[in-house]
Short mmCIF file of C-alpha atoms in Angstrom, two decimals:
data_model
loop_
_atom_site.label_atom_id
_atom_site.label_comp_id
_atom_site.label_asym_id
_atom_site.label_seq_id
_atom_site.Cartn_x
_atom_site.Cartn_y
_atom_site.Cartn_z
CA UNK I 1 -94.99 -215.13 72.54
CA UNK I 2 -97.28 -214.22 75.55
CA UNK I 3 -99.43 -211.60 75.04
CA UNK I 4 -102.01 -209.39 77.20
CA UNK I 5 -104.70 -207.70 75.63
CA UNK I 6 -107.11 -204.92 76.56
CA UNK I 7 -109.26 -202.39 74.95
CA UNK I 8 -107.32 -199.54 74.67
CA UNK I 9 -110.40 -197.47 74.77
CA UNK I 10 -110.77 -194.89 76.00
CA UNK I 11 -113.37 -195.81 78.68
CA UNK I 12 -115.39 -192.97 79.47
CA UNK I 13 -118.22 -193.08 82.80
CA UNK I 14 -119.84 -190.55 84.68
CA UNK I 15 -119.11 -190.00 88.26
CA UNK I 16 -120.34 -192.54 90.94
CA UNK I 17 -120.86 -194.77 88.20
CA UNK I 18 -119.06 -198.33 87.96
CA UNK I 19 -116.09 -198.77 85.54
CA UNK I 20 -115.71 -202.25 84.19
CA UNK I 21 -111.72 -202.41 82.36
CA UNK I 22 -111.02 -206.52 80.66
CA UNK I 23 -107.84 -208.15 80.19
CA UNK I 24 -107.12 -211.40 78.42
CA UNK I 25 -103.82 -213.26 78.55
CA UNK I 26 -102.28 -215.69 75.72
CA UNK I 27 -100.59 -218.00 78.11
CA UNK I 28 -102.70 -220.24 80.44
CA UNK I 29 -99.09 -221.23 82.22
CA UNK I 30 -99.79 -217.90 83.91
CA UNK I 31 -100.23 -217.70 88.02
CA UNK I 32 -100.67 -214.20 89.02
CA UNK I 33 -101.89 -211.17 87.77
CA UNK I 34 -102.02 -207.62 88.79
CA UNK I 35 -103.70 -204.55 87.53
CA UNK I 36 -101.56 -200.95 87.92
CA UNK I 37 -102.80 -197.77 87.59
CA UNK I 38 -100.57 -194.56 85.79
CA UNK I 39 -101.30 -191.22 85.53
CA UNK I 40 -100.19 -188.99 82.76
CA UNK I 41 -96.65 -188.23 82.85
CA UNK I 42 -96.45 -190.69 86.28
CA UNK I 43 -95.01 -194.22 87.07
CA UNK I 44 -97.05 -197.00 87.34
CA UNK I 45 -98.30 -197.53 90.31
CA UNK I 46 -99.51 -201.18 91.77
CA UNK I 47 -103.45 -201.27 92.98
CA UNK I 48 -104.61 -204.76 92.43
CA UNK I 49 -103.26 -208.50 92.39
CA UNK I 50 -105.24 -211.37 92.28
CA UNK I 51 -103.52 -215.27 91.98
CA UNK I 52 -106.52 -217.34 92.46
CA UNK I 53 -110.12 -217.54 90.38
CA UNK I 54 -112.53 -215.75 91.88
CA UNK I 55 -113.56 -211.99 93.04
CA UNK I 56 -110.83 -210.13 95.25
CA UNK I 57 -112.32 -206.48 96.95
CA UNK I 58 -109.73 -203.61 98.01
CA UNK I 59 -112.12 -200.77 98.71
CA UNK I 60 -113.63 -199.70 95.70
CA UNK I 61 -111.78 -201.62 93.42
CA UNK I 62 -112.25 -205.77 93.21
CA UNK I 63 -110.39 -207.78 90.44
CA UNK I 64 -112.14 -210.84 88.72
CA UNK I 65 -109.78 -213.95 87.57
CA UNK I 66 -110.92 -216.65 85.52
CA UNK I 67 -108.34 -218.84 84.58
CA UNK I 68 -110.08 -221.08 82.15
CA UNK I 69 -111.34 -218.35 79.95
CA UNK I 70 -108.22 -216.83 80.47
CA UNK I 71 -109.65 -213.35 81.34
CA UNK I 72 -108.99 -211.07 84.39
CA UNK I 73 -110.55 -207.81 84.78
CA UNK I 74 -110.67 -204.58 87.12
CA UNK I 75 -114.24 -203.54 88.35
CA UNK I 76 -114.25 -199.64 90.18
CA UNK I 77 -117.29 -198.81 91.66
CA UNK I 78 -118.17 -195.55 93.04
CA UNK I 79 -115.73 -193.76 90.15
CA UNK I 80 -114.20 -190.46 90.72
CA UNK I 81 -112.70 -188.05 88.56
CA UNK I 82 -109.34 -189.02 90.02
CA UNK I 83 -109.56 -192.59 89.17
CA UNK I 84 -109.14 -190.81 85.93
CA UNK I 85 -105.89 -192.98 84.63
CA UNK I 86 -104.29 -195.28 82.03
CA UNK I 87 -104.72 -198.79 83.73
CA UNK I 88 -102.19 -201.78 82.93
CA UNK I 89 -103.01 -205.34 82.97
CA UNK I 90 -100.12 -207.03 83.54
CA UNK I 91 -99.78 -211.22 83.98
CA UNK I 92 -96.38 -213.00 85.89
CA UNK I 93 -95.74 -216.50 84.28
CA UNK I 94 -94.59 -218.87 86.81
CA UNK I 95 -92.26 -220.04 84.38
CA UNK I 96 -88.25 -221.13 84.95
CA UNK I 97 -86.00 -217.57 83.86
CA UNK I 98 -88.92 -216.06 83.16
CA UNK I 99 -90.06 -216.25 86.92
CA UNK I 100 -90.89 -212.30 88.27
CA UNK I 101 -90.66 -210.94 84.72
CA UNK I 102 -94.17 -208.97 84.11
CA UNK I 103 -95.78 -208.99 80.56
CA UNK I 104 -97.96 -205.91 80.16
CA UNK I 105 -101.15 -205.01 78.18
CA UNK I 106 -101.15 -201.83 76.43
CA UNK I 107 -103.66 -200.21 79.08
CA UNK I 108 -107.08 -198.35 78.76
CA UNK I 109 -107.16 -195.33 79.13
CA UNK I 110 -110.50 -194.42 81.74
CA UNK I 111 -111.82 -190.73 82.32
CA UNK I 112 -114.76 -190.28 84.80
CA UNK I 113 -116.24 -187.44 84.68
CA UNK I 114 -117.88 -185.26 86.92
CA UNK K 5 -89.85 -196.19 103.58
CA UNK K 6 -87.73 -194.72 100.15
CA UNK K 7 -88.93 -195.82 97.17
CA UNK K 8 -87.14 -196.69 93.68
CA UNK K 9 -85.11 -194.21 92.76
CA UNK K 10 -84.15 -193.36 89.48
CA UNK K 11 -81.71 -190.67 87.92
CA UNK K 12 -81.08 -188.76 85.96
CA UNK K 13 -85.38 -188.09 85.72
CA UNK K 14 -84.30 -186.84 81.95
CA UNK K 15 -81.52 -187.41 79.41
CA UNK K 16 -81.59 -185.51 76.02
CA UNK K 17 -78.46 -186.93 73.90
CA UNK K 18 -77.51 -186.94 70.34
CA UNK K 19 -77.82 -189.58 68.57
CA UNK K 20 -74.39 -191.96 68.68
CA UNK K 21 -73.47 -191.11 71.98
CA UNK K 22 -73.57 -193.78 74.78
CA UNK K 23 -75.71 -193.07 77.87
CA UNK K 24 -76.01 -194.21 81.47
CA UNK K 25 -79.49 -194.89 83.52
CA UNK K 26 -78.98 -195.50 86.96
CA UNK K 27 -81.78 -197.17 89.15
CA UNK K 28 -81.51 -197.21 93.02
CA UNK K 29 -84.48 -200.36 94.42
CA UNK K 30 -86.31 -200.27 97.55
CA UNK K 31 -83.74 -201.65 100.78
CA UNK K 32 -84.16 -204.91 100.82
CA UNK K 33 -85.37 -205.56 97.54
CA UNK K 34 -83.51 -208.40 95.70
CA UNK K 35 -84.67 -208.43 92.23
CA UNK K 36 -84.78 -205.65 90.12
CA UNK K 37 -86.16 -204.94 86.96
CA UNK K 38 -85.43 -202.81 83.70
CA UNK K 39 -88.49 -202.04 81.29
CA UNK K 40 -89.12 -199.33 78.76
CA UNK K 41 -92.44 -197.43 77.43
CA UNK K 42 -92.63 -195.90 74.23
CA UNK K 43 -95.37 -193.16 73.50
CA UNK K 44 -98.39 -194.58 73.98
CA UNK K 45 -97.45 -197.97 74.05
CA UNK K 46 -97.16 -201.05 77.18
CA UNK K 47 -94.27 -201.44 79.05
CA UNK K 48 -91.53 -203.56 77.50
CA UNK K 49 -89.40 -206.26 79.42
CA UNK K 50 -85.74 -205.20 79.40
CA UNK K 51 -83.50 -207.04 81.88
CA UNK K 52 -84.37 -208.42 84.84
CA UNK K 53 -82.11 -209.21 87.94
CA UNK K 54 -82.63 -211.38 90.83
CA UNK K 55 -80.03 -211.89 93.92
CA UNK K 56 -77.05 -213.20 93.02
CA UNK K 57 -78.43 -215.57 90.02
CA UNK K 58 -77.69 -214.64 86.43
CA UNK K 59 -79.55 -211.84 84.77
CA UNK K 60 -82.32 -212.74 82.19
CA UNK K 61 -81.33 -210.28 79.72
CA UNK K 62 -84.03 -211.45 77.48
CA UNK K 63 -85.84 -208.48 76.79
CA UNK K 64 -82.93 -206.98 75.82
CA UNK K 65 -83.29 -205.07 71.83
CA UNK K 66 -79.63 -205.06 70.73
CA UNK K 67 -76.17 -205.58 72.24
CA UNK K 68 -75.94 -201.91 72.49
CA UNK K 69 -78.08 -202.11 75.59
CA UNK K 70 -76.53 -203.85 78.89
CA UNK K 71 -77.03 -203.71 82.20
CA UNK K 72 -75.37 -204.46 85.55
CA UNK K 73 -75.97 -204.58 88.84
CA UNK K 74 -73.45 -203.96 91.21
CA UNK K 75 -73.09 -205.58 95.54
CA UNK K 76 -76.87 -206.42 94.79
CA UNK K 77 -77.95 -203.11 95.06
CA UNK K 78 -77.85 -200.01 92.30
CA UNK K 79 -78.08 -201.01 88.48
CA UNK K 80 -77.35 -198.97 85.67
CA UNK K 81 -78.41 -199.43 82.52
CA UNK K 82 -76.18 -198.43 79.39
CA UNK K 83 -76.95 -197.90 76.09
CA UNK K 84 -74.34 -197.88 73.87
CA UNK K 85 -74.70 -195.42 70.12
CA UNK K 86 -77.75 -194.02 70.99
CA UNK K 87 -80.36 -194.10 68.31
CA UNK K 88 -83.70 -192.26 68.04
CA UNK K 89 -85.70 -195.44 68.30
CA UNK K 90 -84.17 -195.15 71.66
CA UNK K 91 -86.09 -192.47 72.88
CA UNK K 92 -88.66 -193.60 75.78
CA UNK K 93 -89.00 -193.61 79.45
CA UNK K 94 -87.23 -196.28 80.87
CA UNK K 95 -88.76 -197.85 84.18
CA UNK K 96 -87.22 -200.12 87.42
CA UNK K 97 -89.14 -201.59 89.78
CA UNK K 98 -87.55 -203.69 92.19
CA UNK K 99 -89.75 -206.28 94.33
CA UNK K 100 -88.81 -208.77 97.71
CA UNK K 101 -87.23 -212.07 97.44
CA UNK K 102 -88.86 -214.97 96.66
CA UNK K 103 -91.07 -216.57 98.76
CA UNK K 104 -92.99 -213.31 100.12
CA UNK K 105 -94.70 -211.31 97.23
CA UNK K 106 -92.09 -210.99 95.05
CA UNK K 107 -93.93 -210.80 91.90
CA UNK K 108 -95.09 -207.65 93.22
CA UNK K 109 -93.34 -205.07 91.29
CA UNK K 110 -92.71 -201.51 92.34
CA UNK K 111 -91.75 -198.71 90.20
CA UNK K 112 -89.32 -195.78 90.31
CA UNK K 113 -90.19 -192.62 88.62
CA UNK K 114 -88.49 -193.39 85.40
CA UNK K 115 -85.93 -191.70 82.89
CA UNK K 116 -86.89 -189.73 79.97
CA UNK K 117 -84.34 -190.57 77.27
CA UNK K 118 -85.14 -188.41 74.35
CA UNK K 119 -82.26 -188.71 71.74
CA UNK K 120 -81.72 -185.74 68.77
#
Protein backbone atom coordinates (compact mmCIF):
# COMPACT_ATOMS: atom_id res chain seq x y z
CA UNK A 1 0.00 0.00 0.00
CA UNK A 2 1.66 3.41 -0.86
CA UNK A 3 0.90 6.00 1.25
CA UNK A 4 1.52 9.97 1.46
CA UNK A 5 1.45 11.66 4.58
CA UNK A 6 1.18 15.26 5.74
CA UNK A 7 0.15 17.20 8.71
CA UNK A 8 -3.21 17.92 8.24
CA UNK A 9 -2.81 20.96 10.34
CA UNK A 10 -4.09 23.52 10.02
CA UNK A 11 -1.01 25.71 9.30
CA UNK A 12 -1.61 29.07 10.36
CA UNK A 13 1.22 32.26 9.41
CA UNK A 14 0.94 35.79 9.31
CA UNK A 15 1.20 37.70 6.15
CA UNK A 16 4.63 38.09 4.36
CA UNK A 17 5.73 35.42 6.45
CA UNK A 18 7.15 31.99 4.98
CA UNK A 19 4.92 28.85 5.04
CA UNK A 20 6.81 25.62 5.30
CA UNK A 21 3.94 22.44 4.33
CA UNK A 22 5.99 18.44 4.57
CA UNK A 23 5.09 15.44 2.78
CA UNK A 24 6.48 11.97 3.21
CA UNK A 25 5.87 9.07 0.84
CA UNK A 26 5.83 5.14 1.74
CA UNK A 27 7.23 4.01 -1.53
CA UNK A 28 10.86 4.88 -2.47
CA UNK A 29 9.93 3.28 -6.18
CA UNK A 30 8.44 6.76 -6.55
CA UNK A 31 9.84 9.33 -9.48
CA UNK A 32 7.86 12.42 -9.43
CA UNK A 33 6.00 14.39 -7.22
CA UNK A 34 3.80 17.36 -7.36
CA UNK A 35 2.19 19.60 -4.85
CA UNK A 36 -1.62 21.07 -5.83
CA UNK A 37 -3.29 23.65 -4.31
CA UNK A 38 -7.55 23.65 -3.69
CA UNK A 39 -9.62 26.11 -2.50
CA UNK A 40 -12.77 25.51 -0.61
CA UNK A 41 -15.46 24.21 -2.66
CA UNK A 42 -12.73 24.32 -5.88
CA UNK A 43 -10.79 21.65 -7.95
CA UNK A 44 -7.43 21.02 -7.41
CA UNK A 45 -5.37 22.91 -9.09
CA UNK A 46 -1.51 21.91 -10.12
CA UNK A 47 1.32 24.56 -8.75
CA UNK A 48 4.41 22.56 -8.20
CA UNK A 49 6.31 19.35 -9.60
CA UNK A 50 9.58 18.43 -8.81
CA UNK A 51 11.29 14.78 -10.24
CA UNK A 52 14.77 15.24 -9.17
CA UNK A 53 16.48 15.88 -5.42
CA UNK A 54 17.10 19.13 -4.88
CA UNK A 55 15.33 22.78 -4.56
CA UNK A 56 12.99 23.76 -7.61
CA UNK A 57 11.76 27.87 -7.45
CA UNK A 58 8.41 28.99 -9.35
CA UNK A 59 8.01 32.50 -8.01
CA UNK A 60 7.22 32.38 -4.57
CA UNK A 61 6.80 28.93 -4.20
CA UNK A 62 10.05 26.31 -4.44
CA UNK A 63 9.54 22.52 -3.70
CA UNK A 64 12.30 20.49 -1.81
CA UNK A 65 12.79 16.57 -2.83
CA UNK A 66 14.82 14.28 -0.99
CA UNK A 67 14.56 10.97 -2.14
CA UNK A 68 16.50 9.10 0.43
CA UNK A 69 14.60 10.39 3.37
CA UNK A 70 11.75 10.05 1.35
CA UNK A 71 10.35 13.57 2.09
CA UNK A 72 9.22 16.37 -0.32
CA UNK A 73 7.91 19.55 0.85
CA UNK A 74 6.35 23.00 -0.39
CA UNK A 75 8.14 26.23 0.94
CA UNK A 76 5.85 29.79 0.15
CA UNK A 77 7.57 32.72 0.94
CA UNK A 78 6.14 36.09 0.91
CA UNK A 79 2.46 34.45 2.03
CA UNK A 80 -0.71 36.13 1.22
CA UNK A 81 -4.05 35.79 2.43
CA UNK A 82 -4.94 34.17 -0.89
CA UNK A 83 -2.46 31.47 -0.68
CA UNK A 84 -5.01 30.69 1.92
CA UNK A 85 -5.81 26.86 0.65
CA UNK A 86 -5.90 23.10 1.36
CA UNK A 87 -2.56 21.91 -0.30
CA UNK A 88 -2.16 18.18 -1.68
CA UNK A 89 0.96 16.27 -1.81
CA UNK A 90 0.60 13.95 -4.26
CA UNK A 91 3.59 11.22 -5.50
CA UNK A 92 3.40 9.29 -9.32
CA UNK A 93 5.06 5.77 -9.01
CA UNK A 94 6.88 4.96 -12.08
CA UNK A 95 5.57 1.66 -11.75
CA UNK A 96 4.09 -0.85 -14.77
CA UNK A 97 -0.22 -0.26 -14.65
CA UNK A 98 0.24 1.90 -12.12
CA UNK A 99 2.24 4.38 -14.43
CA UNK A 100 0.27 8.15 -14.35
CA UNK A 101 -1.95 7.04 -11.46
CA UNK A 102 -1.44 9.85 -8.57
CA UNK A 103 -1.54 8.78 -4.82
CA UNK A 104 -2.58 11.75 -2.70
CA UNK A 105 -1.89 12.95 0.91
CA UNK A 106 -4.76 14.11 2.81
CA UNK A 107 -3.59 17.93 2.49
CA UNK A 108 -2.97 20.78 5.08
CA UNK A 109 -5.01 23.02 5.34
CA UNK A 110 -2.83 26.77 5.43
CA UNK A 111 -4.54 30.21 6.37
CA UNK A 112 -2.32 33.38 6.24
CA UNK A 113 -3.52 35.97 7.69
CA UNK A 114 -3.43 39.47 7.26
CA UNK B 1 -7.42 26.48 -24.33
CA UNK B 2 -10.84 24.51 -22.65
CA UNK B 3 -10.23 22.82 -19.78
CA UNK B 4 -11.75 19.43 -18.24
CA UNK B 5 -15.09 19.52 -18.32
CA UNK B 6 -17.30 17.82 -16.16
CA UNK B 7 -21.24 17.49 -15.94
CA UNK B 8 -23.61 17.38 -14.46
CA UNK B 9 -21.55 19.94 -11.60
CA UNK B 10 -24.29 18.19 -9.08
CA UNK B 11 -26.35 14.99 -8.82
CA UNK B 12 -28.74 14.48 -5.80
CA UNK B 13 -30.26 10.76 -6.23
CA UNK B 14 -31.93 8.35 -3.99
CA UNK B 15 -30.35 5.81 -2.86
CA UNK B 16 -30.67 2.50 -5.39
CA UNK B 17 -30.84 4.35 -8.38
CA UNK B 18 -27.97 4.13 -10.97
CA UNK B 19 -26.23 7.38 -12.01
CA UNK B 20 -24.11 8.71 -14.85
CA UNK B 21 -20.86 11.18 -14.51
CA UNK B 22 -19.66 12.35 -17.61
CA UNK B 23 -16.07 13.89 -17.95
CA UNK B 24 -15.01 15.79 -21.16
CA UNK B 25 -10.47 16.01 -21.01
CA UNK B 26 -8.46 18.69 -22.37
CA UNK B 27 -8.02 18.17 -26.67
CA UNK B 28 -5.37 16.24 -26.99
CA UNK B 29 -5.17 14.69 -23.81
CA UNK B 30 -4.80 10.85 -23.93
CA UNK B 31 -5.13 9.58 -20.52
CA UNK B 32 -7.74 10.35 -18.34
CA UNK B 33 -8.39 9.86 -14.91
CA UNK B 34 -11.40 9.13 -12.42
CA UNK B 35 -10.84 9.96 -8.58
CA UNK B 36 -13.21 10.73 -5.77
CA UNK B 37 -12.98 13.01 -2.42
CA UNK B 38 -14.96 12.41 0.45
CA UNK B 39 -15.52 15.27 3.11
CA UNK B 40 -12.49 16.16 4.29
CA UNK B 41 -10.57 13.46 3.12
CA UNK B 42 -7.53 12.95 -0.02
CA UNK B 43 -8.44 12.18 -3.28
CA UNK B 44 -9.03 8.51 -4.04
CA UNK B 45 -7.77 6.64 -7.27
CA UNK B 46 -10.79 5.41 -9.25
CA UNK B 47 -10.04 4.35 -12.84
CA UNK B 48 -7.59 5.47 -14.88
CA UNK B 49 -7.44 5.43 -18.79
CA UNK B 50 -4.65 5.81 -21.12
CA UNK B 51 -4.91 5.77 -25.18
CA UNK B 52 -6.05 2.86 -26.46
CA UNK B 53 -4.41 0.40 -23.67
CA UNK B 54 -6.63 -1.30 -21.14
CA UNK B 55 -8.06 0.64 -18.26
CA UNK B 56 -6.51 0.12 -14.73
CA UNK B 57 -9.66 -0.10 -12.97
CA UNK B 58 -7.86 -0.66 -9.80
CA UNK B 59 -9.13 1.90 -7.69
CA UNK B 60 -12.30 0.84 -8.41
CA UNK B 61 -14.70 0.16 -4.74
CA UNK B 62 -17.28 -2.34 -6.05
CA UNK B 63 -18.54 -3.69 -9.38
CA UNK B 64 -21.29 -1.24 -9.11
CA UNK B 65 -18.88 1.41 -10.30
CA UNK B 66 -17.55 1.21 -14.11
CA UNK B 67 -16.32 3.34 -16.39
CA UNK B 68 -15.76 3.77 -20.14
CA UNK B 69 -14.29 5.77 -22.39
CA UNK B 70 -15.55 6.13 -25.64
CA UNK B 71 -13.26 7.19 -29.54
CA UNK B 72 -10.57 8.20 -26.83
CA UNK B 73 -12.25 11.11 -25.86
CA UNK B 74 -15.42 11.63 -23.24
CA UNK B 75 -15.72 9.04 -20.26
CA UNK B 76 -18.52 8.51 -18.14
CA UNK B 77 -18.51 7.07 -15.11
CA UNK B 78 -21.55 4.89 -13.81
CA UNK B 79 -22.49 3.87 -10.68
CA UNK B 80 -24.78 1.33 -10.48
CA UNK B 81 -27.51 1.14 -6.90
CA UNK B 82 -26.41 4.13 -5.54
CA UNK B 83 -25.58 4.01 -1.89
CA UNK B 84 -24.97 6.83 0.61
CA UNK B 85 -21.35 5.91 1.07
CA UNK B 86 -21.46 7.10 -2.43
CA UNK B 87 -21.87 10.53 -1.81
CA UNK B 88 -18.59 12.68 -2.75
CA UNK B 89 -17.24 14.82 -5.44
CA UNK B 90 -15.94 12.89 -8.04
CA UNK B 91 -12.84 14.42 -10.00
CA UNK B 92 -11.12 13.84 -13.84
CA UNK B 93 -8.16 15.15 -14.80
CA UNK B 94 -6.85 14.21 -17.98
CA UNK B 95 -2.96 14.79 -18.79
CA UNK B 96 -0.67 14.46 -22.42
CA UNK B 97 0.69 11.30 -23.69
CA UNK B 98 3.57 9.82 -22.59
CA UNK B 99 6.72 11.03 -23.19
CA UNK B 100 5.94 14.93 -22.58
CA UNK B 101 4.63 15.60 -18.96
CA UNK B 102 2.13 13.29 -18.75
CA UNK B 103 2.15 12.68 -15.14
CA UNK B 104 0.96 16.09 -14.97
CA UNK B 105 -2.58 15.85 -14.06
CA UNK B 106 -5.24 18.43 -14.67
CA UNK B 107 -8.54 18.65 -13.10
CA UNK B 108 -12.12 19.37 -14.14
CA UNK B 109 -14.42 21.02 -11.78
CA UNK B 110 -15.89 17.89 -10.38
CA UNK B 111 -19.46 16.33 -9.65
CA UNK B 112 -21.20 16.57 -6.45
CA UNK B 113 -22.98 13.23 -5.99
CA UNK B 114 -24.97 13.52 -2.86
CA UNK B 115 -27.31 10.41 -2.57
CA UNK B 116 -30.72 10.51 -0.06
Amino acid sequence: QKEVEQNSGPLSVPEGAIASLNCTYSDRGSQSFFWYRQYSGKSPELIMFIYSNGDKEDGRFTAQLNKASQYVSLLIRDSQPSDSATYLCAVNSDRGSTLGRLYFGRGTQLTVWP
Amino acid sequence: GAGVSQSPSNKVTEKGKDVELRCDPISGHTALYWYRQSLGQGLEFLIYFQGNSAPDKSGLPSDRFSAERTGGSVSTLTIQRTQQEDSAVYLCASSLPPGYRSYEQYFGPGTRLTVT
